[in-house]
Amino acid sequence: MKSASFYFKSGSRSLKTQLALYFIPATLLPVIGLSYYATHTFEKNGQVSITKQAQTEFEWLVEEIDTTEKNLAQQTRKLSVQAALIQAVSAKKEPEIRKVLGSVKSLGQVRVYDPEGDFISEGPRALSLRPQLHYLTREALKKIKSQGTVTERYFNSDGLGIIFLSRSLIQDENRLYGIVEQEYLFGKNQLSDFRRSRGVESLLIKRDFSSSVSSLSIEKGDLKKLASHTHFDNK
């Protein structure tokens, strides 16, 4: 597969130009007319086919992202009701909490907060892809307490990909003990896995083109050219 930069070079040929090369030796008027008709028809049908293929590949990628988000939320909910974690958090024993978090299979980095949103402990990965606050904001705390489980996603400002945050209440029928959070990055590695499974190169771009991540190498100049020729419908 050609790199993305190939499609933006001013010297690259259009489909019409490439087809026209086959008809250059022809000098008779009927043949010229036939060449125009064939080029127009082939190009029109090709555009329809490419559009359908692009739509299908787009739906595949959306499904992949939605499935990742769903799985992260399910895993966070399961973790929040684990007896070992509830026991460790209720006893407020940070070493025990770290031990539990280190023993569970998780998609992303796991953290635990107390019922007031103050940070208690985190899993062994100790990796954060966002500015780390040692507390949950008032808005985030209100949202998780009203909904039970919350999952959000947004672009990482450093262009690493999409960050998923999933939070769930640690509680039983008697009381609330705390909040468990998972942070997961959907980035270049995940897009590379998607390429291997689907045979599709993909590029995720923030709406204002301030951040992007791709399964292939794209130069900044090419991204700027793409931005200058792209229009978003605000509906």
JSON list of C-alpha atoms in Angstrom, two decimals:
[
{"chain": "A", "resi": 1, "resn": "MET", "atom": "CA", "xyz": [0.00, 0.00, 0.00]},
{"chain": "A", "resi": 2, "resn": "LYS", "atom": "CA", "xyz": [1.29, 3.47, -0.92]},
{"chain": "A", "resi": 3, "resn": "SER", "atom": "CA", "xyz": [1.98, 5.92, 1.87]},
{"chain": "A", "resi": 4, "resn": "ALA", "atom": "CA", "xyz": [-0.54, 8.68, 2.47]},
{"chain": "A", "resi": 5, "resn": "SER", "atom": "CA", "xyz": [1.91, 11.31, 1.21]},
{"chain": "A", "resi": 6, "resn": "PHE", "atom": "CA", "xyz": [1.66, 9.81, -2.30]},
{"chain": "A", "resi": 7, "resn": "TYR", "atom": "CA", "xyz": [-1.97, 10.91, -2.66]},
{"chain": "A", "resi": 8, "resn": "PHE", "atom": "CA", "xyz": [-1.19, 14.52, -1.85]},
{"chain": "A", "resi": 9, "resn": "LYS", "atom": "CA", "xyz": [1.75, 15.07, -4.20]},
{"chain": "A", "resi": 10, "resn": "SER", "atom": "CA", "xyz": [0.95, 17.53, -6.93]},
{"chain": "A", "resi": 11, "resn": "GLY", "atom": "CA", "xyz": [2.52, 15.23, -9.55]},
{"chain": "A", "resi": 12, "resn": "SER", "atom": "CA", "xyz": [0.35, 12.20, -8.82]},
{"chain": "A", "resi": 13, "resn": "ARG", "atom": "CA", "xyz": [-1.99, 11.28, -11.68]},
{"chain": "A", "resi": 14, "resn": "SER", "atom": "CA", "xyz": [-5.75, 11.29, -11.47]},
{"chain": "A", "resi": 15, "resn": "LEU", "atom": "CA", "xyz": [-7.79, 8.32, -12.64]},
{"chain": "A", "resi": 16, "resn": "LYS", "atom": "CA", "xyz": [-8.90, 10.27, -15.71]},
{"chain": "A", "resi": 17, "resn": "THR", "atom": "CA", "xyz": [-5.28, 11.08, -16.63]},
{"chain": "A", "resi": 18, "resn": "GLN", "atom": "CA", "xyz": [-4.19, 7.46, -16.31]},
{"chain": "A", "resi": 19, "resn": "LEU", "atom": "CA", "xyz": [-7.05, 6.23, -18.49]},
{"chain": "A", "resi": 20, "resn": "ALA", "atom": "CA", "xyz": [-6.40, 8.92, -21.05]},
{"chain": "A", "resi": 21, "resn": "LEU", "atom": "CA", "xyz": [-2.89, 7.54, -21.62]},
{"chain": "A", "resi": 22, "resn": "TYR", "atom": "CA", "xyz": [-4.38, 4.45, -23.25]},
{"chain": "A", "resi": 23, "resn": "PHE", "atom": "CA", "xyz": [-6.11, 6.58, -25.88]},
{"chain": "A", "resi": 24, "resn": "ILE", "atom": "CA", "xyz": [-3.26, 8.90, -26.83]},
{"chain": "A", "resi": 25, "resn": "PRO", "atom": "CA", "xyz": [-2.26, 6.84, -29.94]},
{"chain": "A", "resi": 26, "resn": "ALA", "atom": "CA", "xyz": [-5.83, 7.03, -31.26]},
{"chain": "A", "resi": 27, "resn": "THR", "atom": "CA", "xyz": [-6.52, 9.80, -33.77]},
{"chain": "A", "resi": 28, "resn": "LEU", "atom": "CA", "xyz": [-9.95, 8.92, -35.18]},
{"chain": "A", "resi": 29, "resn": "LEU", "atom": "CA", "xyz": [-12.87, 10.96, -33.85]},
{"chain": "A", "resi": 30, "resn": "PRO", "atom": "CA", "xyz": [-15.08, 7.95, -32.96]},
{"chain": "A", "resi": 31, "resn": "VAL", "atom": "CA", "xyz": [-12.25, 6.49, -30.87]},
{"chain": "A", "resi": 32, "resn": "ILE", "atom": "CA", "xyz": [-11.73, 9.82, -29.10]},
{"chain": "A", "resi": 33, "resn": "GLY", "atom": "CA", "xyz": [-15.45, 9.93, -28.35]},
{"chain": "A", "resi": 34, "resn": "LEU", "atom": "CA", "xyz": [-15.33, 6.37, -27.06]},
{"chain": "A", "resi": 35, "resn": "SER", "atom": "CA", "xyz": [-12.33, 7.16, -24.87]},
{"chain": "A", "resi": 36, "resn": "TYR", "atom": "CA", "xyz": [-14.17, 10.10, -23.27]},
{"chain": "A", "resi": 37, "resn": "TYR", "atom": "CA", "xyz": [-17.26, 7.99, -22.62]},
{"chain": "A", "resi": 38, "resn": "ALA", "atom": "CA", "xyz": [-15.23, 5.09, -21.17]},
{"chain": "A", "resi": 39, "resn": "THR", "atom": "CA", "xyz": [-13.18, 7.40, -18.96]},
{"chain": "A", "resi": 40, "resn": "HIS", "atom": "CA", "xyz": [-16.26, 9.23, -17.63]},
{"chain": "A", "resi": 41, "resn": "THR", "atom": "CA", "xyz": [-18.20, 6.00, -16.97]},
{"chain": "A", "resi": 42, "resn": "PHE", "atom": "CA", "xyz": [-15.28, 4.18, -15.38]},
{"chain": "A", "resi": 43, "resn": "GLU", "atom": "CA", "xyz": [-14.40, 7.12, -13.18]},
{"chain": "A", "resi": 44, "resn": "LYS", "atom": "CA", "xyz": [-18.02, 7.59, -12.06]},
{"chain": "A", "resi": 45, "resn": "ASN", "atom": "CA", "xyz": [-18.48, 3.91, -11.22]},
{"chain": "A", "resi": 46, "resn": "GLY", "atom": "CA", "xyz": [-15.09, 3.87, -9.51]},
{"chain": "A", "resi": 47, "resn": "GLN", "atom": "CA", "xyz": [-16.05, 6.78, -7.29]},
{"chain": "A", "resi": 48, "resn": "VAL", "atom": "CA", "xyz": [-19.27, 5.03, -6.23]},
{"chain": "A", "resi": 49, "resn": "SER", "atom": "CA", "xyz": [-17.35, 1.83, -5.43]},
{"chain": "A", "resi": 50, "resn": "ILE", "atom": "CA", "xyz": [-14.68, 3.68, -3.46]},
{"chain": "A", "resi": 51, "resn": "THR", "atom": "CA", "xyz": [-17.33, 5.60, -1.52]},
{"chain": "A", "resi": 52, "resn": "LYS", "atom": "CA", "xyz": [-19.12, 2.39, -0.52]},
{"chain": "A", "resi": 53, "resn": "GLN", "atom": "CA", "xyz": [-15.85, 0.75, 0.48]},
{"chain": "A", "resi": 54, "resn": "ALA", "atom": "CA", "xyz": [-14.83, 3.78, 2.54]},
{"chain": "A", "resi": 55, "resn": "GLN", "atom": "CA", "xyz": [-18.21, 3.78, 4.31]},
{"chain": "A", "resi": 56, "resn": "THR", "atom": "CA", "xyz": [-17.86, 0.08, 5.14]},
{"chain": "A", "resi": 57, "resn": "GLU", "atom": "CA", "xyz": [-14.34, 0.54, 6.48]},
{"chain": "A", "resi": 58, "resn": "PHE", "atom": "CA", "xyz": [-15.49, 3.55, 8.52]},
{"chain": "A", "resi": 59, "resn": "GLU", "atom": "CA", "xyz": [-18.25, 1.45, 10.09]},
{"chain": "A", "resi": 60, "resn": "TRP", "atom": "CA", "xyz": [-15.70, -1.26, 10.94]},
{"chain": "A", "resi": 61, "resn": "LEU", "atom": "CA", "xyz": [-13.53, 1.25, 12.78]},
{"chain": "A", "resi": 62, "resn": "VAL", "atom": "CA", "xyz": [-16.47, 2.80, 14.64]},
{"chain": "A", "resi": 63, "resn": "GLU", "atom": "CA", "xyz": [-17.53, -0.70, 15.71]},
{"chain": "A", "resi": 64, "resn": "GLU", "atom": "CA", "xyz": [-14.00, -1.41, 16.94]},
{"chain": "A", "resi": 65, "resn": "ILE", "atom": "CA", "xyz": [-13.93, 1.78, 19.04]},
{"chain": "A", "resi": 66, "resn": "ASP", "atom": "CA", "xyz": [-17.44, 1.23, 20.41]},
{"chain": "A", "resi": 67, "resn": "THR", "atom": "CA", "xyz": [-16.59, -2.39, 21.32]},
{"chain": "A", "resi": 68, "resn": "THR", "atom": "CA", "xyz": [-13.45, -1.24, 23.13]},
{"chain": "A", "resi": 69, "resn": "GLU", "atom": "CA", "xyz": [-15.47, 1.27, 25.13]},
{"chain": "A", "resi": 70, "resn": "LYS", "atom": "CA", "xyz": [-18.14, -1.33, 25.96]},
{"chain": "A", "resi": 71, "resn": "ASN", "atom": "CA", "xyz": [-15.59, -3.92, 27.08]},
{"chain": "A", "resi": 72, "resn": "LEU", "atom": "CA", "xyz": [-13.80, -1.37, 29.27]},
{"chain": "A", "resi": 73, "resn": "ALA", "atom": "CA", "xyz": [-17.08, -0.39, 30.97]},
{"chain": "A", "resi": 74, "resn": "GLN", "atom": "CA", "xyz": [-18.02, -4.03, 31.57]},
{"chain": "A", "resi": 75, "resn": "GLN", "atom": "CA", "xyz": [-14.62, -4.83, 33.02]},
{"chain": "A", "resi": 76, "resn": "THR", "atom": "CA", "xyz": [-14.73, -1.79, 35.31]},
{"chain": "A", "resi": 77, "resn": "ARG", "atom": "CA", "xyz": [-18.17, -2.80, 36.61]},
{"chain": "A", "resi": 78, "resn": "LYS", "atom": "CA", "xyz": [-16.96, -6.36, 37.29]},
{"chain": "A", "resi": 79, "resn": "LEU", "atom": "CA", "xyz": [-13.91, -5.04, 39.12]},
{"chain": "A", "resi": 80, "resn": "SER", "atom": "CA", "xyz": [-16.03, -2.74, 41.28]},
{"chain": "A", "resi": 81, "resn": "VAL", "atom": "CA", "xyz": [-18.01, -5.65, 42.74]},
{"chain": "A", "resi": 82, "resn": "GLN", "atom": "CA", "xyz": [-15.08, -7.96, 43.45]},
{"chain": "A", "resi": 83, "resn": "ALA", "atom": "CA", "xyz": [-15.21, -9.02, 47.10]},
{"chain": "A", "resi": 84, "resn": "ALA", "atom": "CA", "xyz": [-11.44, -8.69, 47.52]},
{"chain": "A", "resi": 85, "resn": "LEU", "atom": "CA", "xyz": [-11.42, -5.10, 46.30]},
{"chain": "A", "resi": 86, "resn": "ILE", "atom": "CA", "xyz": [-14.47, -4.14, 48.39]},
{"chain": "A", "resi": 87, "resn": "GLN", "atom": "CA", "xyz": [-12.84, -5.63, 51.48]},
{"chain": "A", "resi": 88, "resn": "ALA", "atom": "CA", "xyz": [-9.52, -3.86, 50.89]},
{"chain": "A", "resi": 89, "resn": "VAL", "atom": "CA", "xyz": [-11.13, -0.48, 50.15]},
{"chain": "A", "resi": 90, "resn": "SER", "atom": "CA", "xyz": [-13.53, -0.72, 53.11]},
{"chain": "A", "resi": 91, "resn": "ALA", "atom": "CA", "xyz": [-10.55, -1.45, 55.41]},
{"chain": "A", "resi": 92, "resn": "LYS", "atom": "CA", "xyz": [-8.69, 1.51, 53.83]},
{"chain": "A", "resi": 93, "resn": "LYS", "atom": "CA", "xyz": [-5.52, -0.55, 53.51]},
{"chain": "A", "resi": 94, "resn": "GLU", "atom": "CA", "xyz": [-3.56, 0.90, 50.58]},
{"chain": "A", "resi": 95, "resn": "PRO", "atom": "CA", "xyz": [-1.06, -2.02, 50.33]},
{"chain": "A", "resi": 96, "resn": "GLU", "atom": "CA", "xyz": [-3.96, -4.47, 50.12]},
{"chain": "A", "resi": 97, "resn": "ILE", "atom": "CA", "xyz": [-5.68, -2.37, 47.48]},
{"chain": "A", "resi": 98, "resn": "ARG", "atom": "CA", "xyz": [-2.50, -2.30, 45.36]},
{"chain": "A", "resi": 99, "resn": "LYS", "atom": "CA", "xyz": [-2.19, -6.05, 45.77]},
{"chain": "A", "resi": 100, "resn": "VAL", "atom": "CA", "xyz": [-5.74, -6.60, 44.51]},
{"chain": "A", "resi": 101, "resn": "LEU", "atom": "CA", "xyz": [-5.27, -4.21, 41.60]},
{"chain": "A", "resi": 102, "resn": "GLY", "atom": "CA", "xyz": [-2.04, -5.96, 40.67]},
{"chain": "A", "resi": 103, "resn": "SER", "atom": "CA", "xyz": [-3.74, -9.34, 40.58]},
{"chain": "A", "resi": 104, "resn": "VAL", "atom": "CA", "xyz": [-6.67, -8.44, 38.32]},
{"chain": "A", "resi": 105, "resn": "LYS", "atom": "CA", "xyz": [-6.61, -8.59, 34.54]},
{"chain": "A", "resi": 106, "resn": "SER", "atom": "CA", "xyz": [-7.37, -5.12, 33.22]},
{"chain": "A", "resi": 107, "resn": "LEU", "atom": "CA", "xyz": [-7.38, -3.38, 29.87]},
{"chain": "A", "resi": 108, "resn": "GLY", "atom": "CA", "xyz": [-5.88, -0.17, 31.19]},
{"chain": "A", "resi": 109, "resn": "GLN", "atom": "CA", "xyz": [-4.42, 1.60, 34.17]},
{"chain": "A", "resi": 110, "resn": "VAL", "atom": "CA", "xyz": [-6.60, 1.14, 37.28]},
{"chain": "A", "resi": 111, "resn": "ARG", "atom": "CA", "xyz": [-7.04, 3.68, 40.09]},
{"chain": "A", "resi": 112, "resn": "VAL", "atom": "CA", "xyz": [-9.16, 3.79, 43.25]},
{"chain": "A", "resi": 113, "resn": "TYR", "atom": "CA", "xyz": [-10.68, 6.86, 44.92]},
{"chain": "A", "resi": 114, "resn": "ASP", "atom": "CA", "xyz": [-12.55, 7.23, 48.18]},
{"chain": "A", "resi": 115, "resn": "PRO", "atom": "CA", "xyz": [-16.27, 8.23, 48.29]},
{"chain": "A", "resi": 116, "resn": "GLU", "atom": "CA", "xyz": [-15.28, 11.92, 48.34]},
{"chain": "A", "resi": 117, "resn": "GLY", "atom": "CA", "xyz": [-13.20, 11.53, 45.18]},
{"chain": "A", "resi": 118, "resn": "ASP", "atom": "CA", "xyz": [-9.74, 11.64, 46.79]},
{"chain": "A", "resi": 119, "resn": "PHE", "atom": "CA", "xyz": [-7.09, 9.35, 45.27]},
{"chain": "A", "resi": 120, "resn": "ILE", "atom": "CA", "xyz": [-6.20, 6.23, 47.30]},
{"chain": "A", "resi": 121, "resn": "SER", "atom": "CA", "xyz": [-4.14, 3.90, 45.12]},
{"chain": "A", "resi": 122, "resn": "GLU", "atom": "CA", "xyz": [-3.45, 2.65, 41.61]},
{"chain": "A", "resi": 123, "resn": "GLY", "atom": "CA", "xyz": [-2.36, -0.50, 39.79]},
{"chain": "A", "resi": 124, "resn": "PRO", "atom": "CA", "xyz": [1.25, -1.46, 39.04]},
{"chain": "A", "resi": 125, "resn": "ARG", "atom": "CA", "xyz": [1.35, 0.13, 35.59]},
{"chain": "A", "resi": 126, "resn": "ALA", "atom": "CA", "xyz": [1.41, 3.60, 37.14]},
{"chain": "A", "resi": 127, "resn": "LEU", "atom": "CA", "xyz": [0.97, 5.15, 33.70]},
{"chain": "A", "resi": 128, "resn": "SER", "atom": "CA", "xyz": [-1.10, 8.24, 33.05]},
{"chain": "A", "resi": 129, "resn": "LEU", "atom": "CA", "xyz": [-1.85, 9.67, 29.62]},
{"chain": "A", "resi": 130, "resn": "ARG", "atom": "CA", "xyz": [-3.44, 12.84, 30.98]},
{"chain": "A", "resi": 131, "resn": "PRO", "atom": "CA", "xyz": [-2.58, 15.45, 33.62]},
{"chain": "A", "resi": 132, "resn": "GLN", "atom": "CA", "xyz": [-2.97, 13.48, 36.84]},
{"chain": "A", "resi": 133, "resn": "LEU", "atom": "CA", "xyz": [-5.16, 14.95, 39.55]},
{"chain": "A", "resi": 134, "resn": "HIS", "atom": "CA", "xyz": [-5.16, 13.25, 42.93]},
{"chain": "A", "resi": 135, "resn": "TYR", "atom": "CA", "xyz": [-8.89, 13.70, 43.15]},
{"chain": "A", "resi": 136, "resn": "LEU", "atom": "CA", "xyz": [-12.01, 13.56, 41.02]},
{"chain": "A", "resi": 137, "resn": "THR", "atom": "CA", "xyz": [-13.52, 16.89, 40.07]},
{"chain": "A", "resi": 138, "resn": "ARG", "atom": "CA", "xyz": [-16.84, 17.87, 41.62]},
{"chain": "A", "resi": 139, "resn": "GLU", "atom": "CA", "xyz": [-18.54, 17.43, 38.26]},
{"chain": "A", "resi": 140, "resn": "ALA", "atom": "CA", "xyz": [-17.04, 13.95, 37.71]},
{"chain": "A", "resi": 141, "resn": "LEU", "atom": "CA", "xyz": [-17.96, 12.88, 41.23]},
{"chain": "A", "resi": 142, "resn": "LYS", "atom": "CA", "xyz": [-21.55, 14.04, 40.85]},
{"chain": "A", "resi": 143, "resn": "LYS", "atom": "CA", "xyz": [-21.86, 12.25, 37.51]},
{"chain": "A", "resi": 144, "resn": "ILE", "atom": "CA", "xyz": [-20.53, 8.89, 38.72]},
{"chain": "A", "resi": 145, "resn": "LYS", "atom": "CA", "xyz": [-22.68, 8.95, 41.88]},
{"chain": "A", "resi": 146, "resn": "SER", "atom": "CA", "xyz": [-25.81, 9.62, 39.86]},
{"chain": "A", "resi": 147, "resn": "GLN", "atom": "CA", "xyz": [-25.14, 7.05, 37.12]},
{"chain": "A", "resi": 148, "resn": "GLY", "atom": "CA", "xyz": [-23.18, 4.28, 38.85]},
{"chain": "A", "resi": 149, "resn": "THR", "atom": "CA", "xyz": [-20.89, 3.66, 35.87]},
{"chain": "A", "resi": 150, "resn": "VAL", "atom": "CA", "xyz": [-19.57, 6.32, 33.51]},
{"chain": "A", "resi": 151, "resn": "THR", "atom": "CA", "xyz": [-17.37, 5.96, 30.42]},
{"chain": "A", "resi": 152, "resn": "GLU", "atom": "CA", "xyz": [-15.93, 8.90, 28.51]},
{"chain": "A", "resi": 153, "resn": "ARG", "atom": "CA", "xyz": [-13.54, 9.28, 25.60]},
{"chain": "A", "resi": 154, "resn": "TYR", "atom": "CA", "xyz": [-11.54, 12.13, 24.13]},
{"chain": "A", "resi": 155, "resn": "PHE", "atom": "CA", "xyz": [-8.42, 12.81, 22.06]},
{"chain": "A", "resi": 156, "resn": "ASN", "atom": "CA", "xyz": [-5.10, 12.88, 23.86]},
{"chain": "A", "resi": 157, "resn": "SER", "atom": "CA", "xyz": [-3.53, 16.34, 23.42]},
{"chain": "A", "resi": 158, "resn": "ASP", "atom": "CA", "xyz": [-0.14, 14.81, 22.53]},
{"chain": "A", "resi": 159, "resn": "GLY", "atom": "CA", "xyz": [-1.53, 12.99, 19.50]},
{"chain": "A", "resi": 160, "resn": "LEU", "atom": "CA", "xyz": [-1.25, 9.49, 21.02]},
{"chain": "A", "resi": 161, "resn": "GLY", "atom": "CA", "xyz": [-4.84, 8.57, 20.28]},
{"chain": "A", "resi": 162, "resn": "ILE", "atom": "CA", "xyz": [-8.22, 8.38, 22.03]},
{"chain": "A", "resi": 163, "resn": "ILE", "atom": "CA", "xyz": [-8.28, 8.08, 25.82]},
{"chain": "A", "resi": 164, "resn": "PHE", "atom": "CA", "xyz": [-11.11, 6.09, 27.41]},
{"chain": "A", "resi": 165, "resn": "LEU", "atom": "CA", "xyz": [-11.97, 6.70, 31.06]},
{"chain": "A", "resi": 166, "resn": "SER", "atom": "CA", "xyz": [-14.38, 4.31, 32.76]},
{"chain": "A", "resi": 167, "resn": "ARG", "atom": "CA", "xyz": [-15.47, 4.73, 36.39]},
{"chain": "A", "resi": 168, "resn": "SER", "atom": "CA", "xyz": [-17.73, 2.61, 38.56]},
{"chain": "A", "resi": 169, "resn": "LEU", "atom": "CA", "xyz": [-18.89, 2.80, 42.18]},
{"chain": "A", "resi": 170, "resn": "ILE", "atom": "CA", "xyz": [-17.39, 0.33, 44.68]},
{"chain": "A", "resi": 171, "resn": "GLN", "atom": "CA", "xyz": [-20.37, -0.49, 46.85]},
{"chain": "A", "resi": 172, "resn": "ASP", "atom": "CA", "xyz": [-22.62, -3.16, 48.26]},
{"chain": "A", "resi": 173, "resn": "GLU", "atom": "CA", "xyz": [-26.18, -3.09, 49.55]},
{"chain": "A", "resi": 174, "resn": "ASN", "atom": "CA", "xyz": [-25.03, -1.35, 52.74]},
{"chain": "A", "resi": 175, "resn": "ARG", "atom": "CA", "xyz": [-22.76, 1.52, 51.71]},
{"chain": "A", "resi": 176, "resn": "LEU", "atom": "CA", "xyz": [-20.48, 3.22, 49.20]},
{"chain": "A", "resi": 177, "resn": "TYR", "atom": "CA", "xyz": [-16.79, 2.43, 49.71]},
{"chain": "A", "resi": 178, "resn": "GLY", "atom": "CA", "xyz": [-15.15, 4.22, 46.82]},
{"chain": "A", "resi": 179, "resn": "ILE", "atom": "CA", "xyz": [-14.75, 4.55, 43.06]},
{"chain": "A", "resi": 180, "resn": "VAL", "atom": "CA", "xyz": [-12.66, 2.47, 40.67]},
{"chain": "A", "resi": 181, "resn": "GLU", "atom": "CA", "xyz": [-11.35, 4.00, 37.43]},
{"chain": "A", "resi": 182, "resn": "GLN", "atom": "CA", "xyz": [-9.72, 2.57, 34.32]},
{"chain": "A", "resi": 183, "resn": "GLU", "atom": "CA", "xyz": [-7.77, 4.62, 31.79]},
{"chain": "A", "resi": 184, "resn": "TYR", "atom": "CA", "xyz": [-7.12, 3.09, 28.36]},
{"chain": "A", "resi": 185, "resn": "LEU", "atom": "CA", "xyz": [-5.44, 4.39, 25.21]},
{"chain": "A", "resi": 186, "resn": "PHE", "atom": "CA", "xyz": [-6.76, 3.52, 21.76]},
{"chain": "A", "resi": 187, "resn": "GLY", "atom": "CA", "xyz": [-3.81, 4.59, 19.64]},
{"chain": "A", "resi": 188, "resn": "LYS", "atom": "CA", "xyz": [-1.28, 3.55, 17.02]},
{"chain": "A", "resi": 189, "resn": "ASN", "atom": "CA", "xyz": [-0.87, -0.01, 18.33]},
{"chain": "A", "resi": 190, "resn": "GLN", "atom": "CA", "xyz": [-4.63, -0.61, 18.25]},
{"chain": "A", "resi": 191, "resn": "LEU", "atom": "CA", "xyz": [-4.90, 0.85, 14.74]},
{"chain": "A", "resi": 192, "resn": "SER", "atom": "CA", "xyz": [-2.06, -1.44, 13.64]},
{"chain": "A", "resi": 193, "resn": "ASP", "atom": "CA", "xyz": [-3.97, -4.42, 15.05]},
{"chain": "A", "resi": 194, "resn": "PHE", "atom": "CA", "xyz": [-7.06, -3.19, 13.19]},
{"chain": "A", "resi": 195, "resn": "ARG", "atom": "CA", "xyz": [-5.02, -3.02, 9.97]},
{"chain": "A", "resi": 196, "resn": "ARG", "atom": "CA", "xyz": [-3.83, -6.61, 10.40]},
{"chain": "A", "resi": 197, "resn": "SER", "atom": "CA", "xyz": [-7.32, -7.93, 11.13]},
{"chain": "A", "resi": 198, "resn": "ARG", "atom": "CA", "xyz": [-9.22, -5.91, 8.50]},
{"chain": "A", "resi": 199, "resn": "GLY", "atom": "CA", "xyz": [-6.53, -5.01, 5.99]},
{"chain": "A", "resi": 200, "resn": "VAL", "atom": "CA", "xyz": [-7.36, -1.32, 6.34]},
{"chain": "A", "resi": 201, "resn": "GLU", "atom": "CA", "xyz": [-5.07, 1.64, 7.00]},
{"chain": "A", "resi": 202, "resn": "SER", "atom": "CA", "xyz": [-6.83, 4.20, 9.20]},
{"chain": "A", "resi": 203, "resn": "LEU", "atom": "CA", "xyz": [-6.42, 7.76, 10.40]},
{"chain": "A", "resi": 204, "resn": "LEU", "atom": "CA", "xyz": [-8.24, 9.28, 13.37]},
{"chain": "A", "resi": 205, "resn": "ILE", "atom": "CA", "xyz": [-8.33, 13.09, 13.36]},
{"chain": "A", "resi": 206, "resn": "LYS", "atom": "CA", "xyz": [-9.73, 15.46, 15.91]},
{"chain": "A", "resi": 207, "resn": "ARG", "atom": "CA", "xyz": [-12.42, 17.69, 14.42]},
{"chain": "A", "resi": 208, "resn": "ASP", "atom": "CA", "xyz": [-10.23, 20.81, 14.54]},
{"chain": "A", "resi": 209, "resn": "PHE", "atom": "CA", "xyz": [-7.20, 18.88, 13.17]},
{"chain": "A", "resi": 210, "resn": "SER", "atom": "CA", "xyz": [-5.22, 19.72, 16.31]},
{"chain": "A", "resi": 211, "resn": "SER", "atom": "CA", "xyz": [-4.52, 16.04, 17.03]},
{"chain": "A", "resi": 212, "resn": "SER", "atom": "CA", "xyz": [-4.41, 12.80, 15.05]},
{"chain": "A", "resi": 213, "resn": "VAL", "atom": "CA", "xyz": [-3.19, 9.21, 15.18]},
{"chain": "A", "resi": 214, "resn": "SER", "atom": "CA", "xyz": [-2.73, 6.80, 12.30]},
{"chain": "A", "resi": 215, "resn": "SER", "atom": "CA", "xyz": [-1.65, 3.25, 11.44]},
{"chain": "A", "resi": 216, "resn": "LEU", "atom": "CA", "xyz": [0.77, 4.69, 8.87]},
{"chain": "A", "resi": 217, "resn": "SER", "atom": "CA", "xyz": [3.26, 7.53, 8.81]},
{"chain": "A", "resi": 218, "resn": "ILE", "atom": "CA", "xyz": [1.79, 10.85, 7.71]},
{"chain": "A", "resi": 219, "resn": "GLU", "atom": "CA", "xyz": [3.82, 14.04, 7.45]},
{"chain": "A", "resi": 220, "resn": "LYS", "atom": "CA", "xyz": [2.48, 17.19, 9.08]},
{"chain": "A", "resi": 221, "resn": "GLY", "atom": "CA", "xyz": [2.43, 18.95, 5.73]},
{"chain": "A", "resi": 222, "resn": "ASP", "atom": "CA", "xyz": [0.15, 16.27, 4.28]},
{"chain": "A", "resi": 223, "resn": "LEU", "atom": "CA", "xyz": [-2.23, 16.60, 7.22]},
{"chain": "A", "resi": 224, "resn": "LYS", "atom": "CA", "xyz": [-2.41, 20.37, 6.67]},
{"chain": "A", "resi": 225, "resn": "LYS", "atom": "CA", "xyz": [-3.25, 19.81, 3.00]},
{"chain": "A", "resi": 226, "resn": "LEU", "atom": "CA", "xyz": [-5.97, 17.37, 4.00]},
{"chain": "A", "resi": 227, "resn": "ALA", "atom": "CA", "xyz": [-7.36, 19.90, 6.47]},
{"chain": "A", "resi": 228, "resn": "SER", "atom": "CA", "xyz": [-7.48, 22.62, 3.82]},
{"chain": "A", "resi": 229, "resn": "HIS", "atom": "CA", "xyz": [-9.61, 20.41, 1.54]},
{"chain": "A", "resi": 230, "resn": "THR", "atom": "CA", "xyz": [-11.92, 19.01, 4.20]},
{"chain": "A", "resi": 231, "resn": "HIS", "atom": "CA", "xyz": [-15.32, 20.33, 5.18]},
{"chain": "A", "resi": 232, "resn": "PHE", "atom": "CA", "xyz": [-17.38, 19.05, 8.10]},
{"chain": "A", "resi": 233, "resn": "ASP", "atom": "CA", "xyz": [-21.15, 19.19, 8.03]},
{"chain": "A", "resi": 234, "resn": "ASN", "atom": "CA", "xyz": [-22.22, 20.65, 11.39]},
{"chain": "A", "resi": 235, "resn": "LYS", "atom": "CA", "xyz": [-25.61, 18.96, 11.38]}
]
